[in-house]
Short mmCIF file of C-alpha atoms in Angstrom, two decimals:
data_model
loop_
_atom_site.label_atom_id
_atom_site.label_comp_id
_atom_site.label_asym_id
_atom_site.label_seq_id
_atom_site.Cartn_x
_atom_site.Cartn_y
_atom_site.Cartn_z
CA MET A 1 69.68 109.88 -105.85
CA GLU A 2 70.90 106.92 -103.84
CA VAL A 3 71.52 106.90 -100.09
CA ILE A 4 73.65 103.99 -98.93
CA ALA A 5 74.79 103.10 -95.43
CA LEU A 6 78.41 101.95 -95.57
CA PRO A 7 78.34 99.08 -93.09
CA GLY A 8 80.72 97.48 -90.67
CA VAL A 9 82.73 100.33 -89.22
CA PRO A 10 84.39 99.44 -85.90
CA GLU A 11 84.32 101.60 -82.78
CA VAL A 12 86.84 104.38 -83.24
CA GLY A 13 89.31 105.95 -80.85
CA GLN A 14 91.53 109.01 -80.63
CA GLY A 15 94.06 109.23 -83.43
CA ASP A 16 92.38 106.71 -85.72
CA ASP A 17 92.73 107.40 -89.44
CA LEU A 18 89.17 108.39 -90.35
CA PRO A 19 89.76 108.66 -94.13
CA ALA A 20 91.26 105.15 -94.08
CA LEU A 21 88.22 103.86 -92.18
CA LEU A 22 85.97 105.53 -94.75
CA LEU A 23 87.84 103.94 -97.65
CA ASP A 24 87.58 100.55 -95.89
CA ALA A 25 83.84 101.09 -95.53
CA TYR A 26 83.53 101.88 -99.26
CA ARG A 27 85.41 98.68 -100.06
CA ARG A 28 83.24 96.55 -97.77
CA ALA A 29 80.19 97.93 -99.58
CA GLY A 30 81.78 96.97 -102.91
CA LEU A 31 82.02 100.64 -103.91
CA GLN A 32 84.68 103.18 -104.78
CA PRO A 33 84.69 106.91 -104.08
CA GLY A 34 83.52 108.88 -107.08
CA ASP A 35 83.46 112.57 -108.00
CA GLY A 36 80.31 114.15 -106.60
CA ASP A 37 79.83 111.63 -103.82
CA VAL A 38 78.66 113.22 -100.58
CA VAL A 39 79.66 111.24 -97.50
CA CYS A 40 77.82 112.02 -94.29
CA VAL A 41 79.96 111.34 -91.23
CA ALA A 42 78.38 111.15 -87.79
CA GLN A 43 79.76 113.85 -85.50
CA LYS A 44 80.46 111.33 -82.75
CA VAL A 45 83.17 109.47 -84.66
CA VAL A 46 84.83 112.73 -85.67
CA SER A 47 84.89 113.90 -82.05
CA LYS A 48 86.24 110.57 -80.81
CA VAL A 49 89.03 110.49 -83.40
CA GLU A 50 89.95 114.08 -82.51
CA GLY A 51 89.91 113.34 -78.79
CA ALA A 52 87.02 115.72 -78.07
CA VAL A 53 86.01 113.53 -75.14
CA VAL A 54 85.83 114.30 -71.43
CA THR A 55 85.76 111.76 -68.61
CA VAL A 56 83.54 112.82 -65.75
CA GLY A 57 84.97 112.48 -62.26
CA ASP A 58 83.24 110.34 -59.62
CA ASP A 59 82.15 113.43 -57.70
CA GLU A 60 79.63 114.59 -60.31
CA GLU A 61 76.59 113.17 -62.07
CA VAL A 62 77.20 112.72 -65.79
CA ALA A 63 74.07 114.71 -66.67
CA GLN A 64 75.17 117.56 -64.38
CA ALA A 65 78.66 117.54 -65.85
CA ARG A 66 77.16 117.79 -69.30
CA ARG A 67 75.14 120.86 -68.33
CA ARG A 68 78.18 122.44 -66.71
CA LEU A 69 80.36 121.84 -69.76
CA ALA A 70 77.65 123.07 -72.12
CA ARG A 71 77.49 126.32 -70.15
CA GLU A 72 81.26 126.67 -70.03
CA HIS A 73 81.57 126.18 -73.79
CA ALA A 74 78.61 128.37 -74.73
CA VAL A 75 78.81 131.83 -76.23
CA ARG A 76 75.13 132.43 -75.37
CA ILE A 77 72.49 130.78 -73.22
CA VAL A 78 69.36 130.55 -75.37
CA ALA A 79 67.04 128.79 -72.93
CA ASP A 80 67.65 127.31 -69.51
CA THR A 81 64.87 125.32 -67.87
CA PRO A 82 64.95 122.32 -65.53
CA GLU A 83 64.10 120.14 -68.55
CA VAL A 84 66.47 121.52 -71.14
CA LEU A 85 69.49 123.75 -71.59
CA ILE A 86 69.80 125.26 -75.05
CA VAL A 87 72.94 127.21 -75.89
CA GLU A 88 74.70 128.75 -78.83
CA THR A 89 78.12 127.19 -79.32
CA HIS A 90 81.20 128.96 -80.62
CA HIS A 91 80.40 127.36 -83.98
CA GLY A 92 77.12 129.33 -84.06
CA LEU A 93 75.08 126.18 -83.48
CA VAL A 94 71.98 126.50 -81.31
CA CYS A 95 71.32 123.15 -79.70
CA ALA A 96 70.42 121.30 -76.53
CA ASN A 97 73.32 120.78 -74.12
CA GLY A 98 75.70 122.44 -76.58
CA GLY A 99 75.73 119.29 -78.66
CA ILE A 100 77.51 117.41 -75.87
CA ASP A 101 76.53 113.79 -75.98
CA ALA A 102 76.47 111.01 -73.44
CA SER A 103 75.01 108.12 -75.43
CA ASN A 104 76.98 105.49 -77.34
CA ALA A 105 80.09 106.17 -75.27
CA GLU A 106 81.78 104.36 -72.46
CA ASP A 107 80.58 105.05 -68.95
CA ARG A 108 81.25 108.49 -67.51
CA THR A 109 82.49 109.96 -70.75
CA LEU A 110 81.01 112.88 -72.61
CA ILE A 111 81.58 113.58 -76.28
CA LEU A 112 82.02 117.23 -77.20
CA LEU A 113 81.57 118.73 -80.64
CA PRO A 114 84.67 118.86 -82.86
CA ASP A 115 86.44 122.18 -82.38
CA ASP A 116 86.21 123.08 -86.09
CA PRO A 117 83.93 120.64 -87.94
CA ASP A 118 84.43 122.42 -91.29
CA ALA A 119 88.18 121.80 -90.98
CA SER A 120 87.49 118.19 -89.95
CA ALA A 121 85.38 117.71 -93.09
CA HIS A 122 88.03 119.38 -95.23
CA ARG A 123 90.74 117.03 -93.93
CA ILE A 124 88.67 113.99 -94.94
CA VAL A 125 87.96 115.45 -98.39
CA ASP A 126 91.65 116.17 -98.94
CA ALA A 127 92.82 112.78 -97.69
CA VAL A 128 90.35 110.91 -99.92
CA SER A 129 91.41 113.04 -102.87
CA ALA A 130 95.10 112.38 -102.19
CA ARG A 131 94.60 108.63 -101.83
CA THR A 132 92.06 107.99 -104.60
CA GLY A 133 91.86 111.07 -106.82
CA ALA A 134 88.10 111.30 -106.24
CA ARG A 135 86.63 114.71 -105.39
CA ILE A 136 84.05 113.86 -102.77
CA ALA A 137 82.19 116.15 -100.39
CA VAL A 138 81.88 115.49 -96.67
CA VAL A 139 79.04 116.55 -94.38
CA ILE A 140 79.52 116.06 -90.65
CA THR A 141 76.09 115.48 -89.16
CA ASP A 142 74.52 115.90 -85.75
CA THR A 143 70.97 115.48 -84.46
CA PHE A 144 69.22 118.68 -83.37
CA GLY A 145 65.75 119.64 -82.22
CA ARG A 146 63.73 122.50 -83.69
CA PRO A 147 61.82 125.20 -81.80
CA TRP A 148 58.32 124.71 -83.22
CA ARG A 149 58.40 121.20 -84.52
CA LEU A 150 58.51 117.98 -82.58
CA GLY A 151 61.20 115.45 -83.23
CA GLN A 152 64.79 115.89 -84.22
CA THR A 153 66.45 115.87 -87.61
CA ASP A 154 70.06 115.51 -88.63
CA VAL A 155 71.76 118.72 -89.75
CA ALA A 156 75.15 119.65 -91.17
CA ILE A 157 77.65 120.94 -88.59
CA GLY A 158 80.67 120.60 -90.88
CA VAL A 159 80.83 120.78 -94.67
CA ALA A 160 83.62 120.61 -97.25
CA GLY A 161 83.71 119.89 -100.97
CA MET A 162 80.22 121.23 -101.69
CA ALA A 163 78.26 124.45 -101.41
CA PRO A 164 76.14 124.18 -98.24
CA LEU A 165 73.47 126.44 -99.72
CA ARG A 166 71.96 126.47 -103.19
CA ASP A 167 70.99 129.95 -104.23
CA GLU A 168 68.08 130.01 -106.66
CA ARG A 169 67.16 133.62 -105.94
CA GLY A 170 66.62 135.53 -109.12
CA GLY A 171 65.88 132.37 -111.07
CA ARG A 172 62.62 131.96 -112.90
CA ASP A 173 60.04 129.23 -112.60
CA ARG A 174 58.34 127.57 -115.53
CA THR A 175 55.75 130.32 -115.76
CA GLY A 176 58.50 132.94 -115.99
CA ARG A 177 57.96 134.40 -112.53
CA VAL A 178 61.07 135.31 -110.54
CA LEU A 179 61.59 132.81 -107.72
CA GLU A 180 61.60 134.26 -104.26
CA ALA A 181 63.04 132.94 -101.02
CA THR A 182 64.87 130.07 -102.59
CA LEU A 183 68.11 129.79 -100.73
CA ILE A 184 68.09 126.07 -100.04
CA ALA A 185 70.09 124.54 -97.17
CA VAL A 186 71.13 121.52 -99.21
CA ALA A 187 73.78 120.40 -96.72
CA ASP A 188 71.09 120.09 -94.04
CA GLU A 189 68.87 118.24 -96.49
CA VAL A 190 71.70 115.81 -97.27
CA ALA A 191 72.20 115.22 -93.54
CA ALA A 192 68.47 114.55 -93.12
CA ALA A 193 68.40 112.17 -96.08
CA ALA A 194 71.32 110.19 -94.66
CA ASP A 195 69.56 109.78 -91.33
CA LEU A 196 66.77 107.85 -93.07
CA VAL A 197 68.99 104.81 -93.61
CA ARG A 198 70.45 104.77 -90.10
CA ARG A 199 68.94 103.70 -86.84
CA LYS A 200 70.75 105.50 -84.05
CA ALA A 201 71.67 102.27 -82.34
CA ASP A 202 73.38 100.49 -85.19
CA GLY A 203 76.71 102.25 -85.49
CA THR A 204 76.89 103.22 -89.15
CA PRO A 205 78.86 106.46 -89.06
CA PHE A 206 79.35 106.74 -92.84
CA ILE A 207 76.39 107.26 -95.17
CA LEU A 208 76.99 107.77 -98.88
CA VAL A 209 74.66 110.07 -100.85
CA ARG A 210 75.02 109.79 -104.63
CA GLY A 211 73.26 111.90 -107.23
CA ALA A 212 72.07 114.79 -105.03
CA ALA A 213 71.56 118.15 -106.75
CA VAL A 214 74.43 119.87 -104.94
CA ASP A 215 77.22 121.99 -106.32
CA ALA A 216 80.87 121.07 -105.81
CA ALA A 217 83.09 123.59 -104.00
CA ASP A 218 86.72 123.43 -102.95
CA PRO A 219 86.37 123.49 -100.03
CA GLY A 220 83.49 126.00 -99.97
CA PRO A 221 82.35 128.19 -97.07
CA GLY A 222 81.49 125.27 -94.81
CA ALA A 223 78.63 124.80 -92.38
CA ARG A 224 79.49 128.23 -90.96
CA ALA A 225 77.50 129.60 -93.88
CA LEU A 226 74.39 127.91 -92.47
CA VAL A 227 74.50 129.99 -89.29
CA ARG A 228 71.99 132.83 -89.38
CA PRO A 229 73.74 136.09 -88.46
CA ALA A 230 72.65 137.48 -85.11
CA ARG A 231 71.29 140.66 -86.73
CA GLU A 232 68.85 138.55 -88.76
CA ASP A 233 67.77 136.42 -85.82
CA LEU A 234 64.21 137.34 -84.89
CA PHE A 235 64.09 134.86 -82.05
CA ARG A 236 66.80 135.99 -79.68
CA ARG A 237 65.25 135.96 -76.25
CA SER A 238 68.09 138.11 -74.93
CA GLN A 239 69.60 140.78 -77.13
CA GLY A 240 72.74 141.68 -75.21
CA PRO A 241 76.28 140.42 -75.74
CA ASP A 242 75.75 137.87 -72.97
CA ARG A 243 78.89 135.98 -73.78
CA MET A 244 79.60 133.19 -71.31
CA GLY A 245 82.81 131.64 -70.00
CA MET B 1 67.29 104.27 -100.24
CA GLU B 2 66.46 105.67 -103.65
CA VAL B 3 65.01 109.11 -104.31
CA ILE B 4 63.50 109.45 -107.77
CA ALA B 5 61.85 112.48 -109.37
CA LEU B 6 58.80 111.31 -111.32
CA PRO B 7 59.03 113.52 -114.40
CA GLY B 8 56.66 115.09 -116.81
CA VAL B 9 53.68 116.18 -114.73
CA PRO B 10 51.58 118.88 -116.43
CA GLU B 11 50.36 122.04 -114.76
CA VAL B 12 47.37 121.14 -112.62
CA GLY B 13 44.10 122.90 -112.01
CA GLN B 14 41.16 122.74 -109.61
CA GLY B 15 39.39 119.41 -109.62
CA ASP B 16 42.16 117.46 -111.34
CA ASP B 17 42.53 113.83 -110.26
CA LEU B 18 45.81 113.97 -108.34
CA PRO B 19 46.07 110.19 -107.70
CA ALA B 20 45.58 109.60 -111.45
CA LEU B 21 48.32 112.14 -112.23
CA LEU B 22 50.59 110.37 -109.75
CA LEU B 23 49.94 106.97 -111.33
CA ASP B 24 50.65 108.50 -114.76
CA ALA B 25 53.92 109.86 -113.42
CA TYR B 26 54.88 106.43 -112.08
CA ARG B 27 54.17 104.93 -115.51
CA ARG B 28 56.20 107.55 -117.35
CA ALA B 29 59.13 106.70 -115.06
CA GLY B 30 58.68 103.01 -115.91
CA LEU B 31 57.72 102.23 -112.30
CA GLN B 32 54.77 100.88 -110.37
CA PRO B 33 53.61 101.82 -106.88
CA GLY B 34 54.90 99.37 -104.30
CA ASP B 35 54.20 98.77 -100.61
CA GLY B 36 56.41 101.04 -98.53
CA ASP B 37 56.88 103.68 -101.22
CA VAL B 38 56.80 107.20 -99.85
CA VAL B 39 55.65 109.78 -102.39
CA CYS B 40 56.41 113.40 -101.64
CA VAL B 41 53.87 115.74 -103.21
CA ALA B 42 54.59 119.46 -103.49
CA GLN B 43 52.04 121.48 -101.53
CA LYS B 44 51.40 123.76 -104.48
CA VAL B 45 49.80 121.10 -106.66
CA VAL B 46 47.63 119.91 -103.77
CA SER B 47 46.42 123.46 -103.16
CA LYS B 48 45.73 124.06 -106.84
CA VAL B 49 43.77 120.84 -107.22
CA GLU B 50 41.75 121.70 -104.11
CA GLY B 51 41.10 125.25 -105.31
CA ALA B 52 43.00 126.86 -102.43
CA VAL B 53 43.85 129.79 -104.70
CA VAL B 54 42.92 133.47 -104.40
CA THR B 55 42.99 136.02 -107.22
CA VAL B 56 44.13 139.44 -106.05
CA GLY B 57 42.05 142.39 -107.20
CA ASP B 58 43.61 145.23 -109.21
CA ASP B 59 43.36 147.58 -106.23
CA GLU B 60 46.04 145.81 -104.16
CA GLU B 61 49.68 144.81 -104.57
CA VAL B 62 50.10 141.04 -104.66
CA ALA B 63 52.71 141.16 -101.88
CA GLN B 64 50.39 143.26 -99.73
CA ALA B 65 47.46 140.94 -100.36
CA ARG B 66 49.63 138.02 -99.29
CA ARG B 67 50.48 139.71 -95.99
CA ARG B 68 46.84 140.57 -95.40
CA LEU B 69 45.68 137.03 -96.09
CA ALA B 70 48.45 135.55 -93.95
CA ARG B 71 47.28 137.72 -91.04
CA GLU B 72 43.63 136.87 -91.62
CA HIS B 73 44.35 133.15 -91.67
CA ALA B 74 46.77 133.16 -88.74
CA VAL B 75 46.03 131.92 -85.25
CA ARG B 76 49.11 133.75 -83.91
CA ILE B 77 51.52 136.39 -85.17
CA VAL B 78 55.01 135.13 -84.36
CA ALA B 79 57.06 137.96 -85.85
CA ASP B 80 56.08 140.99 -87.88
CA THR B 81 58.81 143.16 -89.36
CA PRO B 82 58.98 145.16 -92.59
CA GLU B 83 61.06 142.32 -94.07
CA VAL B 84 59.08 139.30 -92.95
CA LEU B 85 55.78 138.25 -91.45
CA ILE B 86 55.91 134.94 -89.60
CA VAL B 87 52.66 133.45 -88.36
CA GLU B 88 51.30 130.27 -86.89
CA THR B 89 48.63 128.79 -89.13
CA HIS B 90 45.58 126.85 -87.98
CA HIS B 91 47.56 123.72 -88.88
CA GLY B 92 50.11 124.64 -86.20
CA LEU B 93 52.71 125.51 -88.83
CA VAL B 94 55.02 128.44 -88.08
CA CYS B 95 56.14 129.93 -91.37
CA ALA B 96 56.72 133.08 -93.37
CA ASN B 97 53.57 134.60 -94.86
CA GLY B 98 51.50 131.73 -93.50
CA GLY B 99 52.78 129.50 -96.26
CA ILE B 100 50.95 131.58 -98.86
CA ASP B 101 52.84 131.48 -102.09
CA ALA B 102 53.03 133.74 -105.10
CA SER B 103 55.62 132.02 -107.27
CA ASN B 104 54.93 129.47 -110.00
CA ALA B 105 51.34 130.67 -110.39
CA GLU B 106 49.54 132.80 -112.87
CA ASP B 107 49.68 136.53 -112.41
CA ARG B 108 47.83 138.02 -109.44
CA THR B 109 47.03 134.69 -107.89
CA LEU B 110 48.09 133.48 -104.48
CA ILE B 111 48.24 129.86 -103.45
CA LEU B 112 47.08 129.12 -99.90
CA LEU B 113 47.93 126.02 -97.90
CA PRO B 114 45.51 123.09 -98.21
CA ASP B 115 42.88 123.32 -95.50
CA ASP B 116 43.72 119.87 -94.08
CA PRO B 117 46.94 118.52 -95.63
CA ASP B 118 46.79 115.29 -93.60
CA ALA B 119 43.38 114.57 -95.11
CA SER B 120 44.73 115.49 -98.56
CA ALA B 121 47.56 112.99 -98.11
CA HIS B 122 45.14 110.34 -96.84
CA ARG B 123 42.92 110.73 -99.90
CA ILE B 124 45.88 110.09 -102.22
CA VAL B 125 46.98 107.04 -100.19
CA ASP B 126 43.47 105.60 -100.28
CA ALA B 127 42.97 106.24 -104.00
CA VAL B 128 46.30 104.62 -104.91
CA SER B 129 45.45 101.65 -102.71
CA ALA B 130 42.00 101.30 -104.30
CA ARG B 131 43.37 101.53 -107.85
CA THR B 132 46.57 99.46 -107.49
CA GLY B 133 46.46 97.61 -104.19
CA ALA B 134 49.79 99.16 -103.15
CA ARG B 135 50.07 100.59 -99.64
CA ILE B 136 52.10 103.73 -100.19
CA ALA B 137 52.68 106.67 -97.88
CA VAL B 138 52.27 110.30 -98.93
CA VAL B 139 54.11 113.32 -97.55
CA ILE B 140 52.91 116.75 -98.64
CA THR B 141 55.92 119.05 -98.59
CA ASP B 142 56.47 122.76 -98.27
CA THR B 143 59.60 124.89 -98.02
CA PHE B 144 60.14 126.63 -94.67
CA GLY B 145 62.87 128.70 -93.09
CA ARG B 146 64.36 128.02 -89.67
CA PRO B 147 64.99 130.54 -86.88
CA TRP B 148 68.72 130.04 -86.31
CA ARG B 149 69.88 128.53 -89.55
CA LEU B 150 70.15 130.14 -92.93
CA GLY B 151 68.46 128.62 -95.91
CA GLN B 152 65.22 126.77 -96.20
CA THR B 153 64.47 123.08 -96.16
CA ASP B 154 61.42 121.12 -97.22
CA VAL B 155 59.27 119.82 -94.37
CA ALA B 156 56.18 117.64 -94.09
CA ILE B 157 52.89 119.56 -93.78
CA GLY B 158 50.70 116.54 -94.52
CA VAL B 159 51.39 112.87 -93.87
CA ALA B 160 49.44 109.64 -94.33
CA GLY B 161 50.42 106.00 -94.55
CA MET B 162 53.50 106.30 -92.34
CA ALA B 163 54.41 107.31 -88.83
CA PRO B 164 55.73 110.89 -89.01
CA LEU B 165 57.98 110.32 -86.00
CA ARG B 166 60.21 107.39 -85.15
CA ASP B 167 60.44 106.89 -81.43
CA GLU B 168 63.72 105.32 -80.36
CA ARG B 169 63.46 106.48 -76.76
CA GLY B 170 64.21 103.70 -74.37
CA GLY B 171 66.23 101.81 -76.97
CA ARG B 172 69.82 100.91 -76.31
CA ASP B 173 72.89 101.68 -78.35
CA ARG B 174 75.60 99.18 -79.16
CA THR B 175 77.36 99.83 -75.87
CA GLY B 176 74.13 99.07 -73.99
CA ARG B 177 73.42 102.63 -72.92
CA VAL B 178 69.79 103.80 -73.06
CA LEU B 179 69.31 106.20 -75.97
CA GLU B 180 68.07 109.63 -75.05
CA ALA B 181 66.34 112.28 -77.09
CA THR B 182 65.76 110.09 -80.09
CA LEU B 183 62.35 111.00 -81.38
CA ILE B 184 63.18 111.40 -85.05
CA ALA B 185 61.04 113.53 -87.38
CA VAL B 186 61.34 111.08 -90.25
CA ALA B 187 58.57 112.72 -92.29
CA ASP B 188 60.53 115.97 -92.33
CA GLU B 189 63.68 114.06 -93.25
CA VAL B 190 61.85 112.40 -96.16
CA ALA B 191 60.65 115.82 -97.34
CA ALA B 192 64.23 117.15 -97.16
CA ALA B 193 65.61 114.16 -99.04
CA ALA B 194 63.05 114.61 -101.82
CA ASP B 195 64.03 118.25 -102.26
CA LEU B 196 67.56 117.17 -103.23
CA VAL B 197 66.41 115.86 -106.60
CA ARG B 198 64.23 118.85 -107.46
CA ARG B 199 65.18 122.31 -108.57
CA LYS B 200 62.33 124.64 -107.63
CA ALA B 201 61.94 125.82 -111.20
CA ASP B 202 61.45 122.51 -112.92
CA GLY B 203 57.94 121.49 -111.97
CA THR B 204 58.38 117.97 -110.60
CA PRO B 205 55.67 117.77 -107.95
CA PHE B 206 56.02 114.02 -107.28
CA ILE B 207 59.21 112.59 -105.77
CA LEU B 208 59.38 108.90 -104.93
CA VAL B 209 61.42 107.76 -101.89
CA ARG B 210 62.04 104.03 -101.74
CA GLY B 211 63.74 102.13 -98.94
CA ALA B 212 63.58 104.76 -96.17
CA ALA B 213 63.59 103.47 -92.59
CA VAL B 214 60.03 104.58 -91.86
CA ASP B 215 57.17 102.67 -90.29
CA ALA B 216 53.87 102.15 -92.11
CA ALA B 217 50.72 103.48 -90.45
CA ASP B 218 47.11 103.55 -91.60
CA PRO B 219 46.74 106.46 -91.86
CA GLY B 220 48.77 107.43 -88.77
CA PRO B 221 48.59 110.68 -86.77
CA GLY B 222 49.62 112.87 -89.69
CA ALA B 223 51.86 115.93 -89.79
CA ARG B 224 49.81 117.31 -86.90
CA ALA B 225 52.01 115.11 -84.70
CA LEU B 226 55.04 117.17 -85.79
CA VAL B 227 53.64 120.34 -84.24
CA ARG B 228 55.25 121.11 -80.90
CA PRO B 229 52.54 121.77 -78.29
CA ALA B 230 52.41 125.39 -77.14
CA ARG B 231 53.24 124.41 -73.55
CA GLU B 232 56.54 122.94 -74.73
CA ASP B 233 57.40 125.90 -76.94
CA LEU B 234 60.28 127.81 -75.35
CA PHE B 235 60.36 130.39 -78.10
CA ARG B 236 56.97 132.03 -77.98
CA ARG B 237 57.61 135.75 -78.11
CA SER B 238 54.09 136.43 -76.89
CA GLN B 239 52.53 134.11 -74.37
CA GLY B 240 48.90 135.15 -74.48
CA PRO B 241 46.05 133.63 -76.47
CA ASP B 242 46.54 136.27 -79.17
CA ARG B 243 44.30 134.54 -81.63
CA MET B 244 43.85 136.54 -84.80
CA GLY B 245 41.08 136.73 -87.36
#
């Protein structure tokens, strides 16, 4: 498997043609899209292109505005302390500040999550297919913390063109024993792999992963399939339908 | 970055020379260890070599014995339902059945976690250095679930030769803004990347990762540094010092 940062992508703005920028980035790397390629796209560029950006007025601290917006957009408050606000978004994502980002943006702007990252990924897959004939997969990535482990990892918040999970349940290992508990979140693993060739500061929104053991899908169930259903969630601090705003 | 499964490793047993097996696997792949290589080693082979294996007596179901052992070895019971037992191990790992595994082993045997996976990783790093002069890093990987996301991913339970976390706090992005919340769990991302070239059934315990943006360390703080301190853990269902066993 190869993981390749596609370099030299300019700052993007609302309405930019993201598939065209991706194809430019391939060209600059001396590469062409190929069947089975998985392209990881940083959430921030998707949000910017889709206009999922809010400018904070002068009457409010940016950090406060972020907390307010995260609450307003949440379907559930998971944890709320002076240090951190963790919410569940309408996408089913559990993350600090609802995934709303302040870094790598102009002053007083906040970058929200794309409204439907699976659809965003699907649009890129379809556009690349229409323009080149290649059947690629796209994983839109964001950086999340984990409850029991320090440090953040990149995960998949939007997926198209590949199965986000690889189901090995019922398979047998080399000693003939039935494998248990082998539903592998390959889309999250692809996102994590891509993060290893990117420093946050360097602005490489497109990372190409070639040769990963993932299964093509058209478009597949998306990153939605990575959300654990509430009834299986052992770690809900509040059990009620505490839907917000 | 390249991720390469080193093929053809035989079944291992207690007392086997794991660094020698790794060097054999390099040779079979036509490769040599190089400075900066990160080798992911599946926890199961480490446990087997170290004899961290228990044979279940005829008077007990294997699944029941696993639950009993997981409880006995736990420092904290995190969740206990008919479907799943999640515990915190003495390593600080929160995982189903305390990481005790029944698959890919002979009948009626259970494979425990290595007693000190950071030390296990360090021994491999040192042996490879002594035999070849190459300064590699080793990540011992296991497959864990996550509370809010479906599917499992591989994570680092033992680390030596590299910094498990990359601290970008205080850095600046390309627009000059100070980066926030950028403590990246690169060892977990390496483990996840390695899993993408391995199907669970195929017995490839050594995966080579070359060219990852990780920092060498000798031996470094180990996977222990990836454990979130209890005081920062927002998701403890019980707060007391409910130490078991």
